PDB file of C-alpha atoms in Angstrom:
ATOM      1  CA  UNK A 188       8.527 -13.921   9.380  1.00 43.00           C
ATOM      2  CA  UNK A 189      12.161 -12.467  10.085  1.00 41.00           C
ATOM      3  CA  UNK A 190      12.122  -8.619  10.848  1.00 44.00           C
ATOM      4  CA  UNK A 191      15.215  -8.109   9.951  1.00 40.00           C
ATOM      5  CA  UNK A 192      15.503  -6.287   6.514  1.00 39.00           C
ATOM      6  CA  UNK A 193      16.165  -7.387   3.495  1.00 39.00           C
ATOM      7  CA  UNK A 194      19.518  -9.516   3.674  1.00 38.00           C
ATOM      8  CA  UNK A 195      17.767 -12.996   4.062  1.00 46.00           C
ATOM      9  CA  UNK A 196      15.618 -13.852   0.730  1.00 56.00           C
ATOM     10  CA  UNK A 197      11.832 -13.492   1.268  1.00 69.00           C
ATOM     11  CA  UNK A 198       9.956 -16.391   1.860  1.00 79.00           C
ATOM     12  CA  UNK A 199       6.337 -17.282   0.993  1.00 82.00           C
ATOM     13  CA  UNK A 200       4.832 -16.562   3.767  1.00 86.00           C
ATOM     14  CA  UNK A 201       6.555 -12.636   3.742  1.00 88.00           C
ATOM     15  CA  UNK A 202       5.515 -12.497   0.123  1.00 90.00           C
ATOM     16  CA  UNK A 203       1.886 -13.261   1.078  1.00 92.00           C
ATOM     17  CA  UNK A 204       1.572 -11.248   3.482  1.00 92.00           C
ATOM     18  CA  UNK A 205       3.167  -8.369   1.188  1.00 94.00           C
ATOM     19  CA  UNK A 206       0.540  -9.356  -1.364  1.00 94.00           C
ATOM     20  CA  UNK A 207      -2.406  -9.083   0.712  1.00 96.00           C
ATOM     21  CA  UNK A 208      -1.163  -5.477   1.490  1.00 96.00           C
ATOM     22  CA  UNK A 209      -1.112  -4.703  -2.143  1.00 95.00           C
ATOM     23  CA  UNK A 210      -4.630  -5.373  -2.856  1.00 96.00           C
ATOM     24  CA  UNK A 211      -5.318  -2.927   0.324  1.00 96.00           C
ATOM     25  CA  UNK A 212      -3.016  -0.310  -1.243  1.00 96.00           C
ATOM     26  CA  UNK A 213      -5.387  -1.324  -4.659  1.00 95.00           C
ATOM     27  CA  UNK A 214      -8.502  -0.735  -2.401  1.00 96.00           C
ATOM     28  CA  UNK A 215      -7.738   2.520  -0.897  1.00 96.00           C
ATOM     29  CA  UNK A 216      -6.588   4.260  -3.963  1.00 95.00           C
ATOM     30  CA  UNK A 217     -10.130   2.797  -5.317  1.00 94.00           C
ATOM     31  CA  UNK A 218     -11.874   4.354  -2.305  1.00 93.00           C
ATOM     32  CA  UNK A 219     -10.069   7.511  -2.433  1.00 92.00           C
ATOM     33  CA  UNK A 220     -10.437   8.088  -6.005  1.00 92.00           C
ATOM     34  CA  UNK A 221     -13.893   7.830  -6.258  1.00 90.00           C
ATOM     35  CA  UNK A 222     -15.313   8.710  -2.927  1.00 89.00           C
ATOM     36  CA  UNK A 223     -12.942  11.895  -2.232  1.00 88.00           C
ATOM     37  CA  UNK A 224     -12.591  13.468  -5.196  1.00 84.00           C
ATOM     38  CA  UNK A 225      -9.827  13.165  -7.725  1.00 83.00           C
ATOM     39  CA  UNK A 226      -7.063  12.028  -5.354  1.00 90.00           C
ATOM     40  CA  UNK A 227      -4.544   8.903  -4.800  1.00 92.00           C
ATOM     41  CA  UNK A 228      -3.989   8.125  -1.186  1.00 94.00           C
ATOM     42  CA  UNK A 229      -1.491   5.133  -1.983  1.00 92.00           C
ATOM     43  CA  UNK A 230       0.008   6.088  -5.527  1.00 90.00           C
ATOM     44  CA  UNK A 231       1.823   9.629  -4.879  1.00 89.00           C
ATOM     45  CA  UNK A 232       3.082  10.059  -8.335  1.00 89.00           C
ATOM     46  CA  UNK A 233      -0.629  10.487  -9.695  1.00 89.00           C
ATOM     47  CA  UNK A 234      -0.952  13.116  -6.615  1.00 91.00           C
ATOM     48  CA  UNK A 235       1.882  15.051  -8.235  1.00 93.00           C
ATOM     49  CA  UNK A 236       0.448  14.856 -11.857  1.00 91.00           C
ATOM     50  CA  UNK A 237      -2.459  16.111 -10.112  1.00 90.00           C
ATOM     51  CA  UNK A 238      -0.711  18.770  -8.413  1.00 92.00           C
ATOM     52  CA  UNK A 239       0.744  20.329 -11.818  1.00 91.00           C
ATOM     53  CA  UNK A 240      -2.191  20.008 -13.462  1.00 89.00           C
ATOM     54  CA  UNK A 241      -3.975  22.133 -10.697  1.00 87.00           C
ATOM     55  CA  UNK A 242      -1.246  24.878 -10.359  1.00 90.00           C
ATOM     56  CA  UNK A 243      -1.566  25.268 -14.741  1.00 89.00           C
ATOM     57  CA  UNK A 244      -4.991  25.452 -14.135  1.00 84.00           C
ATOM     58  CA  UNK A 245      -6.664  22.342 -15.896  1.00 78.00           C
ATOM     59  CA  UNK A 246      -7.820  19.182 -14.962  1.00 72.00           C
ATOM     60  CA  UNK A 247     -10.431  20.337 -12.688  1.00 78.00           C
ATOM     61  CA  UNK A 248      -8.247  19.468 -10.005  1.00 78.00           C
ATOM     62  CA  UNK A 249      -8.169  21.877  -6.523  1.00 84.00           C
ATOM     63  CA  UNK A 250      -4.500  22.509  -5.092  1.00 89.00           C
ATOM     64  CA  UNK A 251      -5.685  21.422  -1.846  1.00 89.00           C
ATOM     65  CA  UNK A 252      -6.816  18.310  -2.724  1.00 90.00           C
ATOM     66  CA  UNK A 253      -3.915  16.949  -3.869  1.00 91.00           C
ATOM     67  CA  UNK A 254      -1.431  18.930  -1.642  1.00 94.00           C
ATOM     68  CA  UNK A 255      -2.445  17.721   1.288  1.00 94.00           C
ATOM     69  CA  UNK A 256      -1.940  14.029  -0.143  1.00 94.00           C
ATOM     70  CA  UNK A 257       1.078  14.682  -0.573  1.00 95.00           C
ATOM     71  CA  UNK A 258       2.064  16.493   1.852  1.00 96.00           C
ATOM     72  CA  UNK A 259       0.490  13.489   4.732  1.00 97.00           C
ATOM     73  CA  UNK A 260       2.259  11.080   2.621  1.00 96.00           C
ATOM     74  CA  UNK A 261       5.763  12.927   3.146  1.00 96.00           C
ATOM     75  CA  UNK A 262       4.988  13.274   6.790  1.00 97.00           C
ATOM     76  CA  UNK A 263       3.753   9.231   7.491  1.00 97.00           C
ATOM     77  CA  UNK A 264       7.177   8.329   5.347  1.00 96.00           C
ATOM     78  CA  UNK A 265       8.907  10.747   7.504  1.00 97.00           C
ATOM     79  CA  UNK A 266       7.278   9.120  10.732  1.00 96.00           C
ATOM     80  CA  UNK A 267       8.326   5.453   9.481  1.00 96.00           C
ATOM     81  CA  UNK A 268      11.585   6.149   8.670  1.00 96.00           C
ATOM     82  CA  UNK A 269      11.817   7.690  12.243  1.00 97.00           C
ATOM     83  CA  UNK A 270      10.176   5.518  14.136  1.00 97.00           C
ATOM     84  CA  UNK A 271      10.561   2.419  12.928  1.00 97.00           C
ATOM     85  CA  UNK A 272      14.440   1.806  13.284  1.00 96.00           C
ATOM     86  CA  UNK A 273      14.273   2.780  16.484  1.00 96.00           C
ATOM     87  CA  UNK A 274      11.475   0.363  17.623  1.00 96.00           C
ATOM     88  CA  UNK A 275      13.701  -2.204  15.732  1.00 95.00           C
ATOM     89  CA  UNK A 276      17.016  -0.982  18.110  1.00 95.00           C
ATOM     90  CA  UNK A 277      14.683  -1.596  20.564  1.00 95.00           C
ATOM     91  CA  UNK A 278      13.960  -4.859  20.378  1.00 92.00           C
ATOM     92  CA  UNK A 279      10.192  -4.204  18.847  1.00 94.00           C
ATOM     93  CA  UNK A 280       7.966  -5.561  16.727  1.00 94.00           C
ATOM     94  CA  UNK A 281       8.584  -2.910  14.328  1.00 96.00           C
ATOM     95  CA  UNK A 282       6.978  -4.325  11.604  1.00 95.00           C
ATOM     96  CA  UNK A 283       3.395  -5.357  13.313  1.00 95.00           C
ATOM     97  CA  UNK A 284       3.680  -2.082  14.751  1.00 96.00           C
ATOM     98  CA  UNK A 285       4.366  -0.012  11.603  1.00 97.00           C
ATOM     99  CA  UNK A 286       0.871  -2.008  10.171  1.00 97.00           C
ATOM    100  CA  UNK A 287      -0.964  -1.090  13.390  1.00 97.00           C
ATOM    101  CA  UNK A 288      -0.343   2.567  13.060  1.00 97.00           C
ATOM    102  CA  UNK A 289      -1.457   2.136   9.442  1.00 97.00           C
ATOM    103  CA  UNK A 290      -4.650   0.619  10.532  1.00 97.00           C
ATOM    104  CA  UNK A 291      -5.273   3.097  13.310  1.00 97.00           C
ATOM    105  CA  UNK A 292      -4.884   6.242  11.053  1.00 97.00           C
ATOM    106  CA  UNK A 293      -7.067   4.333   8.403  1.00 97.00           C
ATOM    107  CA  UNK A 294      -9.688   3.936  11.118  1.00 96.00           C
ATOM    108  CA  UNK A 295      -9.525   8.114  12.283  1.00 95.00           C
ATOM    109  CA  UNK A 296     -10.045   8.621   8.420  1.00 94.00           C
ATOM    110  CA  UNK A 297     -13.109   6.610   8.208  1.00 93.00           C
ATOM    111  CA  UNK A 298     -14.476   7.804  11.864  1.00 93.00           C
ATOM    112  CA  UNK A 299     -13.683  11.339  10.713  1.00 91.00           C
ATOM    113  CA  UNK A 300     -15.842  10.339   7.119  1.00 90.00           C
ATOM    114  CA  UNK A 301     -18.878   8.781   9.136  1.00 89.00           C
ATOM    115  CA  UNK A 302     -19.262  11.221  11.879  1.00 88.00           C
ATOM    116  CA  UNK A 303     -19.092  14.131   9.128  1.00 85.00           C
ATOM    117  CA  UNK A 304     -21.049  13.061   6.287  1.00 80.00           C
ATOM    118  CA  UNK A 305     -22.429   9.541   7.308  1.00 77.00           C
ATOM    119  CA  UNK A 306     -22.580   6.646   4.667  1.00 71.00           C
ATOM    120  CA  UNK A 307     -22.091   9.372   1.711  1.00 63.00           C
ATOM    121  CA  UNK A 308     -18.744   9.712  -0.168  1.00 59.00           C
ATOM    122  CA  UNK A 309     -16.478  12.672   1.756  1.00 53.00           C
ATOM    123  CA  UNK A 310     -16.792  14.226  -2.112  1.00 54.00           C
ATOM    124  CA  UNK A 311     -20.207  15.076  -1.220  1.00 47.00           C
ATOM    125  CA  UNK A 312     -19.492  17.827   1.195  1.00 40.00           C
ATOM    126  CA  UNK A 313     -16.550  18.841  -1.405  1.00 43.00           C
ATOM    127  CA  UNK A 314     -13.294  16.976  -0.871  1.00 55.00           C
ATOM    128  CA  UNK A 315     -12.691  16.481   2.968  1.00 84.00           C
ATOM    129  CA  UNK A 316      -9.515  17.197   3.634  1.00 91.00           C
ATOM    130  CA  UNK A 317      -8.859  15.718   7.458  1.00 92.00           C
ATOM    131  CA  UNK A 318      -9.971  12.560   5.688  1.00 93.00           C
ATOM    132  CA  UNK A 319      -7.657  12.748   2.144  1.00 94.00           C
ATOM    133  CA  UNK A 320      -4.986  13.592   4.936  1.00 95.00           C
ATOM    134  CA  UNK A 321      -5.465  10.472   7.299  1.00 96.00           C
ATOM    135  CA  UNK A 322      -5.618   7.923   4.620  1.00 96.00           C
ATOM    136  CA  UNK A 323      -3.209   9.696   3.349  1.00 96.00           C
ATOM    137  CA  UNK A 324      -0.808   9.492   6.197  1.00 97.00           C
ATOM    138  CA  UNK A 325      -1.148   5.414   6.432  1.00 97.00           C
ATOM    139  CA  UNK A 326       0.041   5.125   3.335  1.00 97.00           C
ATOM    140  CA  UNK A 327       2.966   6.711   3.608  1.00 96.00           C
ATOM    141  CA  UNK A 328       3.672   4.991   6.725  1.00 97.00           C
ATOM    142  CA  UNK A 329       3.053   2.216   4.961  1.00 96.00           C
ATOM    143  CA  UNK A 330       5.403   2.956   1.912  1.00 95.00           C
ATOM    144  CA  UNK A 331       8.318   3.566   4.699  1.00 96.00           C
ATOM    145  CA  UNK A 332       7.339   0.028   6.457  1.00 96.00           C
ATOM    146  CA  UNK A 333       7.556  -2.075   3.025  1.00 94.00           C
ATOM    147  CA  UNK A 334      10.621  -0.222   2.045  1.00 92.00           C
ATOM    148  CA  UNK A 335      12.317  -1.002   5.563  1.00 94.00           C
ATOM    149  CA  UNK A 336      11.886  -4.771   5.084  1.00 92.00           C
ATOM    150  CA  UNK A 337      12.673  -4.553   1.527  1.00 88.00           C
ATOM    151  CA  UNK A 338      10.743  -7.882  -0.332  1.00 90.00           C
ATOM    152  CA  UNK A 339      12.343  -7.093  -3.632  1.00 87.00           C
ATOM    153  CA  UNK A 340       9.520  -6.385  -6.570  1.00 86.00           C
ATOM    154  CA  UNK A 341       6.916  -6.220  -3.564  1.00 90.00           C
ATOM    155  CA  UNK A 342       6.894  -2.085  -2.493  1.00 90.00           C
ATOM    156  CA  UNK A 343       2.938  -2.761  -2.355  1.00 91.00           C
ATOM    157  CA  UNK A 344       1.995   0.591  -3.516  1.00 89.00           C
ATOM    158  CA  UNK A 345       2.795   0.906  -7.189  1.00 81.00           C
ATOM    159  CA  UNK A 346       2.957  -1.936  -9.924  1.00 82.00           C
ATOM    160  CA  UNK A 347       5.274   0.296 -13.045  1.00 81.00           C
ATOM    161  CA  UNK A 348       8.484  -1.124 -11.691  1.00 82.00           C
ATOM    162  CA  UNK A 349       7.603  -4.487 -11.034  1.00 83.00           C
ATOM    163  CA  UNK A 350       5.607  -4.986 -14.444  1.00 83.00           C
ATOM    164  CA  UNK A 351       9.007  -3.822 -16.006  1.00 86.00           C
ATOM    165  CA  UNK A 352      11.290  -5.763 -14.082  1.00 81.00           C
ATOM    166  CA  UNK A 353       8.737  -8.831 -15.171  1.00 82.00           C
ATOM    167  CA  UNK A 354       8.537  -7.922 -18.959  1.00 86.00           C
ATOM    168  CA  UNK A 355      12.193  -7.303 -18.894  1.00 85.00           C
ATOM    169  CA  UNK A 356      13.070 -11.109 -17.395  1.00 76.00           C
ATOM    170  CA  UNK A 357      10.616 -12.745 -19.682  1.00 79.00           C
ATOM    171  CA  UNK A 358      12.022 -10.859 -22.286  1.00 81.00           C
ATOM    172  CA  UNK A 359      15.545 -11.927 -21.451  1.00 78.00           C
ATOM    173  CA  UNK A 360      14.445 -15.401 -21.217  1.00 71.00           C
ATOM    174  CA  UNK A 361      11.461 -16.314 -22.973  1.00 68.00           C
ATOM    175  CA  UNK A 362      11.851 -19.965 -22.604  1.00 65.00           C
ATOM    176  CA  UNK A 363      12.638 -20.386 -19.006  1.00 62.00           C
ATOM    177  CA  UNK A 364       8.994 -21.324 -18.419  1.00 59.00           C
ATOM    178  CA  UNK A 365       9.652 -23.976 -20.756  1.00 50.00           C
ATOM    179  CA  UNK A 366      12.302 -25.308 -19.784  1.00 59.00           C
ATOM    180  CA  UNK A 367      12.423 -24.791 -15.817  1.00 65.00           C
ATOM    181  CA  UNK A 368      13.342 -21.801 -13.854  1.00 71.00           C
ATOM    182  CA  UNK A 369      15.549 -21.785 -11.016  1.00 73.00           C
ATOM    183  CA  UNK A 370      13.775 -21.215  -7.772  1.00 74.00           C
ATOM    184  CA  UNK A 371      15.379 -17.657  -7.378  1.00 78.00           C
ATOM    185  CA  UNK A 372      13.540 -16.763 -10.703  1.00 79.00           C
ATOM    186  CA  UNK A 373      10.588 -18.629 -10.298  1.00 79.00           C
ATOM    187  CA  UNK A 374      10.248 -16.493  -6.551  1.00 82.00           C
ATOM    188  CA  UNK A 375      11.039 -13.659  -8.418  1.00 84.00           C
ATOM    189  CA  UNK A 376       8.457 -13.392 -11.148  1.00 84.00           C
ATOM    190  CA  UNK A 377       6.050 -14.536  -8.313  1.00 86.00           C
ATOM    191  CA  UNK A 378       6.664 -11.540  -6.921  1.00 90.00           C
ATOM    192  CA  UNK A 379       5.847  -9.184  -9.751  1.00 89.00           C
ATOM    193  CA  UNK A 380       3.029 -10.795 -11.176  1.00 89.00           C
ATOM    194  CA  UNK A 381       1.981 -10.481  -7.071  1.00 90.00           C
ATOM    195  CA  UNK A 382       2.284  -6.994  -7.420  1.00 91.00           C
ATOM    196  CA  UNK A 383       0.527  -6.433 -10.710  1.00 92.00           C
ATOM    197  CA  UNK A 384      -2.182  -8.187  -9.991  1.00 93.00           C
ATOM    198  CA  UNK A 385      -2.520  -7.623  -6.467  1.00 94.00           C
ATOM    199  CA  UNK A 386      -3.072  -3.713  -7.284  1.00 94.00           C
ATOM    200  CA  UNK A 387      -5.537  -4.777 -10.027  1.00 95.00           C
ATOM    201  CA  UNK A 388      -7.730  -6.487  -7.771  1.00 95.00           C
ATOM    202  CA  UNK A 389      -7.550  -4.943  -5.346  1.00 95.00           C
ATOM    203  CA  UNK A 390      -8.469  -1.729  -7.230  1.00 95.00           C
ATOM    204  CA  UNK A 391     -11.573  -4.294  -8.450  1.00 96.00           C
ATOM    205  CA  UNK A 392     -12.682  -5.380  -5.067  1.00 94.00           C
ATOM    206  CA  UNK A 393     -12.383  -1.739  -3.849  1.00 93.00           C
ATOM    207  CA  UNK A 394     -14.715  -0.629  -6.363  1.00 94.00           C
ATOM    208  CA  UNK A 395     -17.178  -3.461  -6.506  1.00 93.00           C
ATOM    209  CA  UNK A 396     -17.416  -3.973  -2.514  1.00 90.00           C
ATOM    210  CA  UNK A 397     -15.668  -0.844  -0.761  1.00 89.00           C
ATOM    211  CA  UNK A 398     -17.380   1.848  -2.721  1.00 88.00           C
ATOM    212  CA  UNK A 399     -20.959   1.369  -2.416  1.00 89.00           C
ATOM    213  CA  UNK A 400     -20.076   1.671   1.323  1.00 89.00           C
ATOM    214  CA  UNK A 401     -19.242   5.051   1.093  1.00 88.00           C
ATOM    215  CA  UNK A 402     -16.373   6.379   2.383  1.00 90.00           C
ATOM    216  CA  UNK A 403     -16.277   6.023   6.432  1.00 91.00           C
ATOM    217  CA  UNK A 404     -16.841   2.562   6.471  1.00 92.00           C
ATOM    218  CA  UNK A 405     -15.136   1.396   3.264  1.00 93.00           C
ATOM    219  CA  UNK A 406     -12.138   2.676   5.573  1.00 94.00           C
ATOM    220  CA  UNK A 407     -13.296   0.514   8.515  1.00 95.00           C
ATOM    221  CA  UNK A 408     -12.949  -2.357   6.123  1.00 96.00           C
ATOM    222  CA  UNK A 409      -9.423  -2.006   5.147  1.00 96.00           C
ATOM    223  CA  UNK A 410      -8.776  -0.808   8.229  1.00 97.00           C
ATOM    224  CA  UNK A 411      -9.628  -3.980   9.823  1.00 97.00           C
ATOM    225  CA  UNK A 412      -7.851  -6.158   7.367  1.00 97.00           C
ATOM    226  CA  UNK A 413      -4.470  -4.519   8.439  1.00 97.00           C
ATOM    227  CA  UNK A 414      -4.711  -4.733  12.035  1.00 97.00           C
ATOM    228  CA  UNK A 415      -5.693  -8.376  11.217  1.00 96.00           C
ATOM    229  CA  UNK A 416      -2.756  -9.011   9.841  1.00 95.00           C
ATOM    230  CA  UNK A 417      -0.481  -7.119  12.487  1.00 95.00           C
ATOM    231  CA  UNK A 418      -2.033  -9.043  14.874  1.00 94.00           C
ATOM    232  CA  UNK A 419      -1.387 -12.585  13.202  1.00 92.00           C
ATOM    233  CA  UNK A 420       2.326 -11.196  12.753  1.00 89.00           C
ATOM    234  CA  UNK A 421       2.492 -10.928  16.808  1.00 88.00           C
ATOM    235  CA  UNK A 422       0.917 -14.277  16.885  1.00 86.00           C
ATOM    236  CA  UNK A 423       2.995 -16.000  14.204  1.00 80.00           C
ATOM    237  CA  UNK A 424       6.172 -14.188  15.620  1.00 66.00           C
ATOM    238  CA  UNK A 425       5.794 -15.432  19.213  1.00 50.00           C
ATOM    239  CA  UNK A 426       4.850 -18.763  18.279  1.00 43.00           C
ATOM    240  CA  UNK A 427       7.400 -21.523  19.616  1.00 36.00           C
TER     241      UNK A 427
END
């Protein structure tokens, strides 16, 4: 997989690797939501709904909570859009190195979750903060690293746009199913449906099998999976 932004069209194996990192972006904001409190660590917009409910004083939603999700998230975009060009000047494997700093601030979150309240939920101790924060952090890291390589439909955090581009092209042409789709479409509604239902299951999978894991090592998990696949990125990369 070229690192080189967006200029050459994405091939399948970019797009699977960009779905695979959907589902985790699914999974955290699974684990997040119902292990620390009311709080997205991947979807920012419902951190800002949050946020306004909290300062008008409903919801049952602390400031804190969702302010420092937001705030991390800022910060880790802030960090990628820093870093990350100037690893790619550099002659870097900006992109395996962008997921590896994910991973690694996914794994202080979940460290920071065991060593202070075990296999419980980070709720249980009221809404832990250094962990919201860390997770946090990744993902915004994350959100600058899938918006420097720029897989169109694919941003791996959110699904609104890409369900709308999808209904709009069906929409536009209803039959092309039918009658054959030329392989720019046919990549591109791949794509969408990728991210719609990559975000569904992985908000599934994060709920049936992250969960119950309670918070620390649910982290560990996903954790795992995205050094996994920084790590096969090096591989793949320096292959002959």
């Amino acid at each position: 997989m070229s690192e080189s932004s967006s200029a050459a069209a994405p091939g399948p194996r970019r797009t699977a690797v960009m779905t695979v990192l959907t589902v985790v972006a699914g999974a955290v904001d699974a684990v997040s939501f119902l292990t620390m409190g009311k709080v997205f660590c991947a979807l920012a917009t419902g951190n800002v709904l949050f946020l306004s409910f909290a300062l008008a004083g409903e919801g049952d939603v602390p400031v804190a909570r969702p302010a420092t999700a937001i705030g991390a998230f800022l910060a880790g975009a802030a960090l990628g859009a820093l870093a990350l060009p100037r690893l790619a000047a550099r002659g870097r494997p900006w992109f395996a190195l962008g997921l590896a700093g994910e991973g690694l601030l996914l794994t202080l979150g979940g460290a920071v979750a065991v060593v202070r309240h075990g296999d419980a939920p980070a709720a249980v101790a009221g809404s832990d903060l250094v962990v919201v924060g860390a997770v946090a952090l990744a993902m915004g890291l994350r959100a600058a690293t899938a918006l420097r390589l720029g897989v169109p439909g694919m941003p791996t955090l959110l699904s609104q746009t890409a369900i709308a581009q999808l209904v709009a092209d069906v929409l536009k042409e209803p039959r092309a199913a039918l009658r054959g789709m030329s392989d720019r479409q046919r990549h591109a509604r791949t794509r969408w449906t990728a991210t719609v239902l990559g975000i569904f299951a992985g908000g599934v999978l994060g709920t049936l099998l992250l969960v119950p894991l309670g918070t620390g090592r649910a982290l560990f998990v996903v954790a795992a999976v995205v050094l996994l696949l920084a790590a096969t990125h090096l591989a793949v990369r320096e292959a002959p």
